[in-house]
Each structure stands twice: as C-alpha cells, then as structure tokens.
Amino acid sequence: MLPPGRTITFRAWRAGHRYVPLAEVLVYLGPFVVDSAWQLEIEEWLGGGDLGAIPPEARLSTLDLLALIPPSVQVVDGVFTAWAGSARVVVVEAFDSTSWDITSTDERILTALADRYPDAHDLPT
C-alpha cells in the first residue's frame, strides 16, 4: 500500500461515448512518471493484445507501457503501479470500466488530473 495519501476518481466515459484510455491518463501523468517502472495487474480488457501474459512482478518503463497498451485498448479492471526505485509514486486503477481511481501522496499528480477531468473528486477513505 501507499503511505497515507489521497485517492481521486473520475469517469472513464465522456460525452459522445468517448472512453478515456490508459494512454491518455499516462500522458497527463507524464512529467511525474516518465522515469517510473510500472507493475500491471490486468484482470479484464477489451480491444486485443495478450496483456494477461505479463507477469505481475514485471516492471515496464512508461514508454514500454504506452507501446504495450495502445489507445484502442479499454481496461475494464486493472491496477497499474508506478515505482521510482522502491517507492510507489502513483496507483492507477480501472474500476469496472466506469472510472479511473488514482492514489498518490504527490498532490501535484492529483491536481494535474483534477485540472484535466473536472468531475474528479476524492474517494472517501
């Protein structure tokens, strides 16, 4: 688990039936996670690829993650954890393909996403 921090959530579906893909979330996290290593726990996805073949202990660079999961992939249920060495930077969770839940102790990360997605709000702890 992360040390005490905050979790925000925002809708994964936008007006006009537009899905917010993981790639888009990563773009807005970019400056904070560009040098991070990511662990993936993907339970369900739509849109192709063999994402389930990635072992949970594997760590991928941000660029490798972006290449692996193109914008056409819809993550239904999955957890993506960014690491800087042995410290967790952020946890991005797709919940039932309806929302993205973002947990971090770095308020800059949460602010950047809340600025981009005005429906973002705190999840109760």
Phi, psi and omega in degrees: 000155173287152169300166182310130179208209181230152174239129172247159178225148174211156184297139175275344180247133182248174177306146180077018178061036178266125178273138174272104182282162178305321181303320179293317178299317180296324178299317180286338174275346189329296185297339182269340186233007186303326180259013182278161171249134187251137170254139184241138171227088185257119181266324181207140179209162177232147175110014174097180180083157179250062185293335180290348180280351181278118181294144184299338180276350180291147176234128182246146174292163178300317180295320177295322178296316178299322179290326183285323185242087181290165182302341180286347181275130176256115178276119180276306177222125179185157179232131181237117184247124178265132181242142168242097188067238180259005181258133174285133180264312183202149173240125179248121183237127172272125182247107174053027179060015181252335182211161170250127176250126185240123179243131178199155171267353180266105183298334179297322178296311182294322178293318180300317180287322178294327176293323181283322183242093186299342177279358180298138177210161180294141169271137177295147179266000000 
